[in-house]
C-alpha cells in the first residue's frame, strides 16, 4: 500500500478532453475549421470594450457581471434575476452537475452528445446514462425510457454538436412534459443563433413556463469571443440562487464582462454571421454530397461528413489530406464517429477550399 494522493472515485475514469487542432504545416495558410469558431472574429465594438478594460486592473471585477446580464436581458427581453453568467457555458454545465448530482445519482445525455456532459457528470460522482439516438438525432423516447428514480439531470445540446441535428420545439416540450418534476432539463443552445427553422425554439419559452428547465448559451460561437470564455444561463430563480452559492465569486473577468455586453448589443455583426452561415449551409452540404460523401443535415455552423471504409478514403485519410493543405477539421471518433469529420463553416475562401480539396482527395484516391 502506497500512501500517495489519490483523486476521489470516478475522476480517473474521465477521458481527457482533446480540443480541436489548430496548427497547419509551415508555409501553408491555416484555415481552422475544428472548433466551430466564427470566421468573422469578434465585433469591433467588443474589441474596443476589451481594450478599454485594461484600466484599473488592480480592482476585482463586478462579481455579479451585472453589465453583461443587463445587456443579455435587454437583448432577449428577459428578467435579469433569471440570468447567471459563466466562464464559458462549460462552467455552467459543470455547476449544474456539481449542485444537483450526489454520488450515485444519474444524469442522461444522448449517444452522440457533447463530450463535456460526461466529464461534468463523472466529476460530480454521478452516473452517466446514455440514450440511443435515431438518425444521429436526439430521441425523446429513448431519454424518457432511461429515466429512473435516481435521475436528476438531462443534458441536451440543441442543435447537437457534432451532428448538427436538432429537435423541434414540440419534441422538446414533449420531453419536458414526460420528465418527473424533480428532474432538470438542461438545454444547451450553443448554436441557437444559427438555426433558421420555424419549428425551433432555443428554450426561452420553456424556461419561462417551467420550474425544471434551464437554457445555456455561449459567446464562443456566433459572438466570436471564445478566447474570453463567456457563457450565460437562463433559469428559474431557485436554480440561479443555487448556482450563485457555488460559483467562484469572480468567475467572469472584467474584459469578458465588457466585451460580452458590447458583443450582444452589436446585432448587425450577428446578422452578418447568420447570413453568411445560411448561405454556406445551402452550398457546402450540397457540394460535398455531390462528391458522393454523406453529409448529415445540419442547422448549425458546422457539418458532419462521413467517409468510405475503403483503404485510402477514410476520415483519417481525408483528415491528413486536408491538414496538409491547411484545412484543419475535427476527428470525432470520441463522439462515436470513427469515420467522419466535423467541418466548421469558415470564410468563403476556406469553404471553397474544403470543397476543392475534397474533390482532389477523392480523385487522387480513386
Ligand atoms: C462550443 C459549445 C459550447 C460552448 O462552450 P463555451 O464553454 O461557452 O465555450 C457549449 N455546448 C456545446 C454543445 C458546444 O459545442
mmCIF file of C-alpha atoms and ligand atoms in Angstrom:
data_model
loop_
_atom_site.group_PDB
_atom_site.id
_atom_site.type_symbol
_atom_site.label_atom_id
_atom_site.label_comp_id
_atom_site.label_asym_id
_atom_site.label_seq_id
_atom_site.Cartn_x
_atom_site.Cartn_y
_atom_site.Cartn_z
ATOM 1 C CA UNK A 1 0.000 0.000 0.000
ATOM 2 C CA UNK A 2 1.440 3.321 -1.051
ATOM 3 C CA UNK A 3 0.221 6.461 0.550
ATOM 4 C CA UNK A 4 0.165 8.734 -2.441
ATOM 5 C CA UNK A 5 -2.525 11.350 -3.096
ATOM 6 C CA UNK A 6 -5.494 9.842 -4.927
ATOM 7 C CA UNK A 7 -8.387 11.678 -6.584
ATOM 8 C CA UNK A 8 -11.904 10.758 -5.491
ATOM 9 C CA UNK A 9 -13.706 7.856 -7.180
ATOM 10 C CA UNK A 10 -14.648 8.474 -10.793
ATOM 11 C CA UNK A 11 -12.091 11.136 -11.647
ATOM 12 C CA UNK A 12 -9.610 8.776 -13.295
ATOM 13 C CA UNK A 13 -12.472 7.363 -15.423
ATOM 14 C CA UNK A 14 -12.738 10.737 -17.136
ATOM 15 C CA UNK A 15 -11.144 10.744 -20.543
ATOM 16 C CA UNK A 16 -9.017 13.779 -21.263
ATOM 17 C CA UNK A 17 -10.860 16.270 -23.473
ATOM 18 C CA UNK A 18 -8.790 16.854 -26.601
ATOM 19 C CA UNK A 19 -9.597 20.232 -28.216
ATOM 20 C CA UNK A 20 -9.731 20.729 -31.980
ATOM 21 C CA UNK A 21 -6.316 21.040 -33.594
ATOM 22 C CA UNK A 22 -5.057 24.474 -34.569
ATOM 23 C CA UNK A 23 -1.815 24.128 -36.491
ATOM 24 C CA UNK A 24 -1.026 23.898 -40.201
ATOM 25 C CA UNK A 25 2.246 22.788 -41.815
ATOM 26 C CA UNK A 26 4.862 25.538 -42.193
ATOM 27 C CA UNK A 27 4.248 27.783 -45.192
ATOM 28 C CA UNK A 28 0.630 26.698 -45.660
ATOM 29 C CA UNK A 29 -2.218 29.110 -44.891
ATOM 30 C CA UNK A 30 -4.171 27.924 -41.861
ATOM 31 C CA UNK A 31 -7.957 27.582 -42.022
ATOM 32 C CA UNK A 32 -9.053 26.471 -38.560
ATOM 33 C CA UNK A 33 -12.320 24.624 -39.049
ATOM 34 C CA UNK A 34 -12.006 22.387 -35.996
ATOM 35 C CA UNK A 35 -13.759 24.237 -33.173
ATOM 36 C CA UNK A 36 -16.829 25.913 -34.712
ATOM 37 C CA UNK A 37 -15.405 29.388 -34.217
ATOM 38 C CA UNK A 38 -16.728 32.253 -36.334
ATOM 39 C CA UNK A 39 -14.814 33.335 -39.452
ATOM 40 C CA UNK A 40 -15.835 36.957 -38.743
ATOM 41 C CA UNK A 41 -13.984 37.424 -35.479
ATOM 42 C CA UNK A 42 -15.436 39.427 -32.615
ATOM 43 C CA UNK A 43 -17.476 42.601 -33.115
ATOM 44 C CA UNK A 44 -15.179 45.663 -33.435
ATOM 45 C CA UNK A 45 -17.222 47.139 -30.569
ATOM 46 C CA UNK A 46 -16.376 44.155 -28.379
ATOM 47 C CA UNK A 47 -12.694 44.519 -29.225
ATOM 48 C CA UNK A 48 -12.874 48.213 -28.288
ATOM 49 C CA UNK A 49 -14.522 47.337 -24.968
ATOM 50 C CA UNK A 50 -11.872 44.703 -24.353
ATOM 51 C CA UNK A 51 -9.103 47.249 -24.863
ATOM 52 C CA UNK A 52 -10.804 49.789 -22.605
ATOM 53 C CA UNK A 53 -10.967 47.181 -19.841
ATOM 54 C CA UNK A 54 -7.191 47.446 -19.423
ATOM 55 C CA UNK A 55 -7.793 50.341 -16.995
ATOM 56 C CA UNK A 56 -7.710 49.619 -13.256
ATOM 57 C CA UNK A 57 -6.663 46.010 -13.462
ATOM 58 C CA UNK A 58 -5.906 46.112 -9.752
ATOM 59 C CA UNK A 59 -9.625 46.122 -8.951
ATOM 60 C CA UNK A 60 -11.755 42.979 -8.717
ATOM 61 C CA UNK A 61 -14.416 42.764 -11.420
ATOM 62 C CA UNK A 62 -18.134 43.007 -10.655
ATOM 63 C CA UNK A 63 -18.830 39.565 -9.205
ATOM 64 C CA UNK A 64 -22.433 39.665 -10.427
ATOM 65 C CA UNK A 65 -21.466 40.572 -14.018
ATOM 66 C CA UNK A 66 -24.410 42.924 -13.913
ATOM 67 C CA UNK A 67 -23.470 44.970 -17.005
ATOM 68 C CA UNK A 68 -23.429 41.777 -19.059
ATOM 69 C CA UNK A 69 -26.575 40.300 -17.532
ATOM 70 C CA UNK A 70 -28.335 43.605 -18.175
ATOM 71 C CA UNK A 71 -27.262 43.590 -21.827
ATOM 72 C CA UNK A 72 -28.477 39.996 -22.282
ATOM 73 C CA UNK A 73 -31.749 40.774 -20.519
ATOM 74 C CA UNK A 74 -32.376 43.748 -22.808
ATOM 75 C CA UNK A 75 -31.484 41.872 -25.953
ATOM 76 C CA UNK A 76 -33.802 38.953 -25.234
ATOM 77 C CA UNK A 77 -36.458 40.670 -23.102
ATOM 78 C CA UNK A 78 -35.619 38.595 -20.019
ATOM 79 C CA UNK A 79 -35.663 39.316 -16.306
ATOM 80 C CA UNK A 80 -32.093 39.960 -15.167
ATOM 81 C CA UNK A 81 -32.705 37.965 -11.973
ATOM 82 C CA UNK A 82 -33.163 34.840 -14.046
ATOM 83 C CA UNK A 83 -29.689 35.134 -15.570
ATOM 84 C CA UNK A 84 -26.305 33.870 -14.422
ATOM 85 C CA UNK A 85 -23.058 34.163 -16.373
ATOM 86 C CA UNK A 86 -20.264 31.634 -16.541
ATOM 87 C CA UNK A 87 -16.620 31.367 -17.509
ATOM 88 C CA UNK A 88 -17.811 29.862 -20.779
ATOM 89 C CA UNK A 89 -21.050 27.913 -20.764
ATOM 90 C CA UNK A 90 -18.856 24.944 -19.803
ATOM 91 C CA UNK A 91 -18.688 26.353 -16.289
ATOM 92 C CA UNK A 92 -22.473 26.456 -16.074
ATOM 93 C CA UNK A 93 -22.755 22.855 -17.281
ATOM 94 C CA UNK A 94 -20.228 21.943 -14.572
ATOM 95 C CA UNK A 95 -22.103 23.866 -11.893
ATOM 96 C CA UNK A 96 -25.383 22.153 -12.725
ATOM 97 C CA UNK A 97 -23.767 18.759 -12.146
ATOM 98 C CA UNK A 98 -21.871 19.942 -9.072
ATOM 99 C CA UNK A 99 -25.024 21.320 -7.450
ATOM 100 C CA UNK A 100 -27.600 18.711 -8.412
ATOM 101 C CA UNK A 101 -25.761 15.373 -8.590
ATOM 102 C CA UNK A 102 -24.824 13.445 -5.466
ATOM 103 C CA UNK A 103 -22.678 10.316 -5.811
ATOM 104 C CA UNK A 104 -24.801 7.597 -7.396
ATOM 105 C CA UNK A 105 -27.320 9.987 -8.944
ATOM 106 C CA UNK A 106 -27.915 9.583 -12.649
ATOM 107 C CA UNK A 107 -27.742 12.109 -15.471
ATOM 108 C CA UNK A 108 -28.820 11.364 -19.020
ATOM 109 C CA UNK A 109 -27.418 12.601 -22.315
ATOM 110 C CA UNK A 110 -27.719 11.341 -25.840
ATOM 111 C CA UNK A 111 -25.442 8.900 -27.626
ATOM 112 C CA UNK A 112 -23.550 11.456 -29.698
ATOM 113 C CA UNK A 113 -23.992 14.340 -27.264
ATOM 114 C CA UNK A 114 -21.383 16.949 -26.338
ATOM 115 C CA UNK A 115 -18.379 15.346 -24.556
ATOM 116 C CA UNK A 116 -18.445 17.845 -21.711
ATOM 117 C CA UNK A 117 -21.643 16.276 -20.276
ATOM 118 C CA UNK A 118 -19.898 13.009 -19.500
ATOM 119 C CA UNK A 119 -16.999 14.867 -17.889
ATOM 120 C CA UNK A 120 -19.126 17.032 -15.594
ATOM 121 C CA UNK A 121 -21.349 14.119 -14.548
ATOM 122 C CA UNK A 122 -18.369 11.936 -13.614
ATOM 123 C CA UNK A 123 -16.651 14.805 -11.840
ATOM 124 C CA UNK A 124 -19.699 15.193 -9.626
ATOM 125 C CA UNK A 125 -19.703 11.453 -8.836
ATOM 126 C CA UNK A 126 -22.841 10.882 -10.889
ATOM 127 C CA UNK A 127 -23.581 8.036 -13.272
ATOM 128 C CA UNK A 128 -23.714 8.942 -16.966
ATOM 129 C CA UNK A 129 -26.700 7.283 -18.673
ATOM 130 C CA UNK A 130 -26.600 7.275 -22.464
ATOM 131 C CA UNK A 131 -29.826 7.413 -24.501
ATOM 132 C CA UNK A 132 -29.562 5.968 -28.011
ATOM 133 C CA UNK A 133 -30.139 8.323 -30.927
ATOM 134 C CA UNK A 134 -32.168 7.792 -34.070
ATOM 135 C CA UNK A 135 -30.740 9.018 -37.391
ATOM 136 C CA UNK A 136 -27.991 10.823 -35.477
ATOM 137 C CA UNK A 137 -30.705 12.837 -33.745
ATOM 138 C CA UNK A 138 -31.660 13.024 -30.065
ATOM 139 C CA UNK A 139 -34.509 10.579 -29.380
ATOM 140 C CA UNK A 140 -37.026 11.835 -26.821
ATOM 141 C CA UNK A 141 -38.487 8.373 -26.207
ATOM 142 C CA UNK A 142 -35.048 6.875 -25.561
ATOM 143 C CA UNK A 143 -34.388 9.601 -22.981
ATOM 144 C CA UNK A 144 -37.745 9.154 -21.274
ATOM 145 C CA UNK A 145 -37.160 5.380 -21.156
ATOM 146 C CA UNK A 146 -33.795 5.967 -19.482
ATOM 147 C CA UNK A 147 -35.300 7.970 -16.602
ATOM 148 C CA UNK A 148 -35.162 6.262 -13.202
ATOM 149 C CA UNK A 149 -35.765 7.245 -9.573
ATOM 150 C CA UNK A 150 -32.124 8.310 -9.457
ATOM 151 C CA UNK A 151 -32.229 10.635 -12.467
ATOM 152 C CA UNK A 152 -31.519 14.266 -11.586
ATOM 153 C CA UNK A 153 -30.427 15.881 -14.844
ATOM 154 C CA UNK A 154 -30.901 15.540 -18.596
ATOM 155 C CA UNK A 155 -28.378 17.335 -20.811
ATOM 156 C CA UNK A 156 -29.296 18.041 -24.422
ATOM 157 C CA UNK A 157 -27.441 20.121 -26.968
ATOM 158 C CA UNK A 158 -29.998 21.556 -29.369
ATOM 159 C CA UNK A 159 -28.728 21.749 -32.068
ATOM 160 C CA UNK A 160 -26.311 18.974 -31.175
ATOM 161 C CA UNK A 161 -22.552 19.043 -31.640
ATOM 162 C CA UNK A 162 -21.054 17.211 -33.614
ATOM 163 C CA UNK A 163 -24.090 16.031 -35.614
ATOM 164 C CA UNK A 164 -25.665 19.443 -36.318
ATOM 165 C CA UNK A 165 -29.145 17.934 -36.000
ATOM 166 C CA UNK A 166 -31.882 19.478 -33.855
ATOM 167 C CA UNK A 167 -35.181 18.773 -32.156
ATOM 168 C CA UNK A 168 -38.208 20.944 -32.925
ATOM 169 C CA UNK A 169 -39.956 22.713 -30.065
ATOM 170 C CA UNK A 170 -42.844 20.247 -29.881
ATOM 171 C CA UNK A 171 -40.356 17.425 -29.214
ATOM 172 C CA UNK A 172 -38.525 19.426 -26.531
ATOM 173 C CA UNK A 173 -41.867 20.196 -24.905
ATOM 174 C CA UNK A 174 -42.858 16.532 -25.067
ATOM 175 C CA UNK A 175 -39.582 15.675 -23.349
ATOM 176 C CA UNK A 176 -40.131 18.227 -20.596
ATOM 177 C CA UNK A 177 -43.723 17.054 -20.088
ATOM 178 C CA UNK A 178 -42.562 13.453 -19.801
ATOM 179 C CA UNK A 179 -39.895 14.140 -17.169
ATOM 180 C CA UNK A 180 -40.673 13.848 -13.450
ATOM 181 C CA UNK A 181 -40.818 17.285 -11.772
ATOM 182 C CA UNK A 182 -37.592 16.722 -9.827
ATOM 183 C CA UNK A 183 -35.519 16.165 -12.984
ATOM 184 C CA UNK A 184 -33.915 19.265 -14.520
ATOM 185 C CA UNK A 185 -33.720 19.536 -18.296
ATOM 186 C CA UNK A 186 -30.559 21.382 -19.353
ATOM 187 C CA UNK A 187 -30.960 22.810 -22.851
ATOM 188 C CA UNK A 188 -27.533 23.657 -24.216
ATOM 189 C CA UNK A 189 -28.307 26.068 -27.056
ATOM 190 C CA UNK A 190 -24.730 26.990 -28.006
ATOM 191 C CA UNK A 191 -25.677 27.214 -31.697
ATOM 192 C CA UNK A 192 -29.195 28.656 -31.352
ATOM 193 C CA UNK A 193 -28.451 31.875 -33.258
ATOM 194 C CA UNK A 194 -27.629 29.936 -36.415
ATOM 195 C CA UNK A 195 -30.880 27.964 -36.586
ATOM 196 C CA UNK A 196 -33.252 29.178 -39.294
ATOM 197 C CA UNK A 197 -36.200 26.859 -38.668
ATOM 198 C CA UNK A 198 -39.704 27.961 -37.772
ATOM 199 C CA UNK A 199 -40.232 24.951 -35.506
ATOM 200 C CA UNK A 200 -37.103 25.641 -33.399
ATOM 201 C CA UNK A 201 -37.083 27.364 -30.031
ATOM 202 C CA UNK A 202 -33.858 27.704 -28.047
ATOM 203 C CA UNK A 203 -35.553 27.282 -24.682
ATOM 204 C CA UNK A 204 -36.598 30.745 -23.517
ATOM 205 C CA UNK A 205 -40.289 29.979 -23.703
ATOM 206 C CA UNK A 206 -39.952 26.656 -21.895
ATOM 207 C CA UNK A 207 -37.728 28.038 -19.126
ATOM 208 C CA UNK A 208 -40.208 30.876 -18.559
ATOM 209 C CA UNK A 209 -43.040 28.394 -18.040
ATOM 210 C CA UNK A 210 -41.253 25.675 -16.055
ATOM 211 C CA UNK A 211 -39.564 25.108 -12.704
ATOM 212 C CA UNK A 212 -37.238 22.424 -14.038
ATOM 213 C CA UNK A 213 -35.781 23.684 -17.336
ATOM 214 C CA UNK A 214 -32.636 25.768 -17.851
ATOM 215 C CA UNK A 215 -31.050 27.055 -21.066
ATOM 216 C CA UNK A 216 -27.327 27.691 -21.516
ATOM 217 C CA UNK A 217 -25.854 29.955 -24.208
ATOM 218 C CA UNK A 218 -22.367 30.941 -25.234
ATOM 219 C CA UNK A 219 -20.399 33.886 -26.598
ATOM 220 C CA UNK A 220 -17.826 31.467 -28.045
ATOM 221 C CA UNK A 221 -19.576 30.782 -31.313
ATOM 222 C CA UNK A 222 -21.570 33.476 -33.141
ATOM 223 C CA UNK A 223 -20.208 36.297 -30.961
ATOM 224 C CA UNK A 224 -16.603 35.302 -31.628
ATOM 225 C CA UNK A 225 -15.402 35.577 -28.014
ATOM 226 C CA UNK A 226 -14.191 32.005 -27.456
ATOM 227 C CA UNK A 227 -10.858 33.274 -26.128
ATOM 228 C CA UNK A 228 -12.535 35.285 -23.353
ATOM 229 C CA UNK A 229 -14.727 32.429 -22.017
ATOM 230 C CA UNK A 230 -18.221 33.855 -21.650
ATOM 231 C CA UNK A 231 -21.468 31.941 -21.283
ATOM 232 C CA UNK A 232 -24.865 32.542 -19.706
ATOM 233 C CA UNK A 233 -27.805 30.635 -18.402
ATOM 234 C CA UNK A 234 -31.487 31.496 -18.239
ATOM 235 C CA UNK A 235 -33.177 29.599 -15.433
ATOM 236 C CA UNK A 236 -35.797 29.723 -12.678
ATOM 237 C CA UNK A 237 -34.688 31.934 -9.766
ATOM 238 C CA UNK A 238 -34.398 28.984 -7.384
ATOM 239 C CA UNK A 239 -31.789 27.377 -9.641
ATOM 240 C CA UNK A 240 -29.916 30.659 -10.152
ATOM 241 C CA UNK A 241 -29.777 31.014 -6.372
ATOM 242 C CA UNK A 242 -28.293 27.525 -6.014
ATOM 243 C CA UNK A 243 -25.557 28.109 -8.612
ATOM 244 C CA UNK A 244 -24.665 31.531 -7.208
ATOM 245 C CA UNK A 245 -23.738 29.859 -3.918
ATOM 246 C CA UNK A 246 -21.221 27.551 -5.571
ATOM 247 C CA UNK A 247 -19.623 29.502 -8.423
ATOM 248 C CA UNK A 248 -16.379 31.376 -7.874
ATOM 249 C CA UNK A 249 -17.287 34.860 -6.612
ATOM 250 C CA UNK A 250 -15.490 36.482 -9.583
ATOM 251 C CA UNK A 251 -15.979 33.822 -12.236
ATOM 252 C CA UNK A 252 -16.043 36.301 -15.124
ATOM 253 C CA UNK A 253 -13.151 38.655 -15.608
ATOM 254 C CA UNK A 254 -13.611 42.330 -16.365
ATOM 255 C CA UNK A 255 -12.666 42.085 -20.060
ATOM 256 C CA UNK A 256 -15.143 39.243 -20.586
ATOM 257 C CA UNK A 257 -17.954 41.218 -18.958
ATOM 258 C CA UNK A 258 -17.481 44.382 -21.013
ATOM 259 C CA UNK A 259 -16.638 42.724 -24.328
ATOM 260 C CA UNK A 260 -19.605 40.359 -23.903
ATOM 261 C CA UNK A 261 -22.006 43.247 -23.277
ATOM 262 C CA UNK A 262 -20.730 45.100 -26.363
ATOM 263 C CA UNK A 263 -20.903 41.925 -28.481
ATOM 264 C CA UNK A 264 -24.505 41.085 -27.715
ATOM 265 C CA UNK A 265 -25.587 44.652 -28.496
ATOM 266 C CA UNK A 266 -23.922 44.549 -31.918
ATOM 267 C CA UNK A 267 -26.873 42.990 -33.711
ATOM 268 C CA UNK A 268 -25.510 43.916 -37.154
ATOM 269 C CA UNK A 269 -22.394 41.844 -36.561
ATOM 270 C CA UNK A 270 -24.528 38.895 -35.522
ATOM 271 C CA UNK A 271 -26.835 39.334 -38.520
ATOM 272 C CA UNK A 272 -23.852 39.256 -40.877
ATOM 273 C CA UNK A 273 -22.708 35.937 -39.408
ATOM 274 C CA UNK A 274 -26.174 34.449 -39.642
ATOM 275 C CA UNK A 275 -26.500 35.412 -43.316
ATOM 276 C CA UNK A 276 -23.058 34.002 -44.157
ATOM 277 C CA UNK A 277 -23.843 30.759 -42.365
ATOM 278 C CA UNK A 278 -27.231 30.408 -44.014
ATOM 279 C CA UNK A 279 -25.635 30.857 -47.430
ATOM 280 C CA UNK A 280 -22.971 28.187 -46.831
ATOM 281 C CA UNK A 281 -25.383 25.749 -45.186
ATOM 282 C CA UNK A 282 -27.044 25.603 -48.580
ATOM 283 C CA UNK A 283 -23.859 25.385 -50.658
ATOM 284 C CA UNK A 284 -21.475 23.233 -48.620
ATOM 285 C CA UNK A 285 -23.574 20.105 -47.878
ATOM 286 C CA UNK A 286 -24.786 20.017 -51.489
ATOM 287 C CA UNK A 287 -21.309 20.387 -52.981
ATOM 288 C CA UNK A 288 -19.789 17.769 -50.682
ATOM 289 C CA UNK A 289 -22.798 15.483 -51.098
ATOM 290 C CA UNK A 290 -22.356 15.716 -54.875
ATOM 291 C CA UNK A 291 -18.865 14.258 -54.412
ATOM 292 C CA UNK A 292 -20.502 11.100 -53.097
ATOM 293 C CA UNK A 293 -19.847 11.754 -49.401
ATOM 294 C CA UNK A 294 -22.638 11.587 -46.843
ATOM 295 C CA UNK A 295 -23.375 14.872 -45.080
ATOM 296 C CA UNK A 296 -25.696 14.830 -42.063
ATOM 297 C CA UNK A 297 -28.281 17.632 -42.425
ATOM 298 C CA UNK A 298 -27.123 20.453 -40.140
ATOM 299 C CA UNK A 299 -28.776 23.617 -38.803
ATOM 300 C CA UNK A 300 -25.622 24.855 -37.064
ATOM 301 C CA UNK A 301 -22.293 26.403 -38.157
ATOM 302 C CA UNK A 302 -20.631 23.075 -38.948
ATOM 303 C CA UNK A 303 -21.342 19.903 -40.867
ATOM 304 C CA UNK A 304 -20.560 16.255 -40.242
ATOM 305 C CA UNK A 305 -19.143 14.435 -43.258
ATOM 306 C CA UNK A 306 -18.969 10.623 -43.324
ATOM 307 C CA UNK A 307 -16.350 8.792 -45.355
ATOM 308 C CA UNK A 308 -15.956 5.419 -47.047
ATOM 309 C CA UNK A 309 -14.250 2.468 -45.312
ATOM 310 C CA UNK A 310 -12.078 1.844 -48.386
ATOM 311 C CA UNK A 311 -8.333 1.982 -47.857
ATOM 312 C CA UNK A 312 -7.043 5.485 -48.579
ATOM 313 C CA UNK A 313 -10.518 7.024 -48.487
ATOM 314 C CA UNK A 314 -11.339 7.062 -44.781
ATOM 315 C CA UNK A 315 -11.914 10.030 -42.495
ATOM 316 C CA UNK A 316 -8.367 9.605 -41.181
ATOM 317 C CA UNK A 317 -7.015 9.804 -44.741
ATOM 318 C CA UNK A 318 -9.155 12.824 -45.555
ATOM 319 C CA UNK A 319 -8.111 14.494 -42.303
ATOM 320 C CA UNK A 320 -4.458 14.085 -43.219
ATOM 321 C CA UNK A 321 -5.033 15.268 -46.798
ATOM 322 C CA UNK A 322 -6.941 18.363 -45.665
ATOM 323 C CA UNK A 323 -4.483 19.157 -42.858
ATOM 324 C CA UNK A 324 -1.533 19.123 -45.237
ATOM 325 C CA UNK A 325 -3.328 21.798 -47.246
ATOM 326 C CA UNK A 326 -4.095 23.921 -44.194
ATOM 327 C CA UNK A 327 -7.737 22.865 -43.664
ATOM 328 C CA UNK A 328 -7.913 21.753 -40.048
ATOM 329 C CA UNK A 329 -11.116 19.838 -39.292
ATOM 330 C CA UNK A 330 -12.162 17.727 -36.305
ATOM 331 C CA UNK A 331 -11.889 13.951 -35.973
ATOM 332 C CA UNK A 332 -14.912 12.831 -33.953
ATOM 333 C CA UNK A 333 -14.053 9.256 -33.005
ATOM 334 C CA UNK A 334 -14.603 10.113 -29.340
ATOM 335 C CA UNK A 335 -18.175 11.118 -30.203
ATOM 336 C CA UNK A 336 -18.811 7.668 -31.695
ATOM 337 C CA UNK A 337 -17.994 8.594 -35.294
ATOM 338 C CA UNK A 338 -14.647 6.978 -36.171
ATOM 339 C CA UNK A 339 -15.164 7.542 -39.872
ATOM 340 C CA UNK A 340 -16.493 11.092 -40.042
ATOM 341 C CA UNK A 341 -15.110 14.611 -39.781
ATOM 342 C CA UNK A 342 -16.760 17.682 -38.358
ATOM 343 C CA UNK A 343 -16.076 20.706 -40.533
ATOM 344 C CA UNK A 344 -16.858 24.213 -39.290
ATOM 345 C CA UNK A 345 -18.267 26.722 -41.750
ATOM 346 C CA UNK A 346 -15.454 29.182 -42.325
ATOM 347 C CA UNK A 347 -14.739 32.106 -44.613
ATOM 348 C CA UNK A 348 -15.762 31.987 -48.282
ATOM 349 C CA UNK A 349 -12.171 31.118 -49.130
ATOM 350 C CA UNK A 350 -11.960 28.325 -46.553
ATOM 351 C CA UNK A 351 -15.271 26.737 -47.526
ATOM 352 C CA UNK A 352 -14.478 26.758 -51.219
ATOM 353 C CA UNK A 353 -11.023 25.425 -50.362
ATOM 354 C CA UNK A 354 -12.525 22.467 -48.493
ATOM 355 C CA UNK A 355 -14.769 21.628 -51.438
ATOM 356 C CA UNK A 356 -11.815 21.795 -53.853
ATOM 357 C CA UNK A 357 -9.520 19.789 -51.579
ATOM 358 C CA UNK A 358 -12.124 17.053 -51.037
ATOM 359 C CA UNK A 359 -12.721 16.914 -54.794
ATOM 360 C CA UNK A 360 -8.985 16.382 -55.324
ATOM 361 C CA UNK A 361 -8.774 13.898 -52.460
ATOM 362 C CA UNK A 362 -11.470 11.676 -53.932
ATOM 363 C CA UNK A 363 -9.999 11.939 -57.413
ATOM 364 C CA UNK A 364 -6.476 11.039 -56.266
ATOM 365 C CA UNK A 365 -7.601 8.061 -54.224
ATOM 366 C CA UNK A 366 -9.842 6.540 -56.936
HETATM 367 C C1 LIG B 1 -18.989 25.135 -28.241
HETATM 368 C C2 LIG B 1 -20.037 24.543 -27.376
HETATM 369 C C3 LIG B 1 -20.331 25.103 -26.142
HETATM 370 C C4 LIG B 1 -19.656 26.379 -25.705
HETATM 371 O O1 LIG B 1 -18.808 26.208 -24.656
HETATM 372 P P1 LIG B 1 -18.124 27.507 -24.007
HETATM 373 O O2 LIG B 1 -17.629 26.973 -22.729
HETATM 374 O O3 LIG B 1 -19.204 28.527 -23.815
HETATM 375 O O4 LIG B 1 -17.069 27.962 -24.935
HETATM 376 C C5 LIG B 1 -21.322 24.542 -25.364
HETATM 377 N N1 LIG B 1 -22.008 23.468 -25.805
HETATM 378 C C6 LIG B 1 -21.770 22.909 -26.988
HETATM 379 C C7 LIG B 1 -22.581 21.766 -27.446
HETATM 380 C C8 LIG B 1 -20.758 23.421 -27.800
HETATM 381 O O5 LIG B 1 -20.496 22.842 -28.974
#
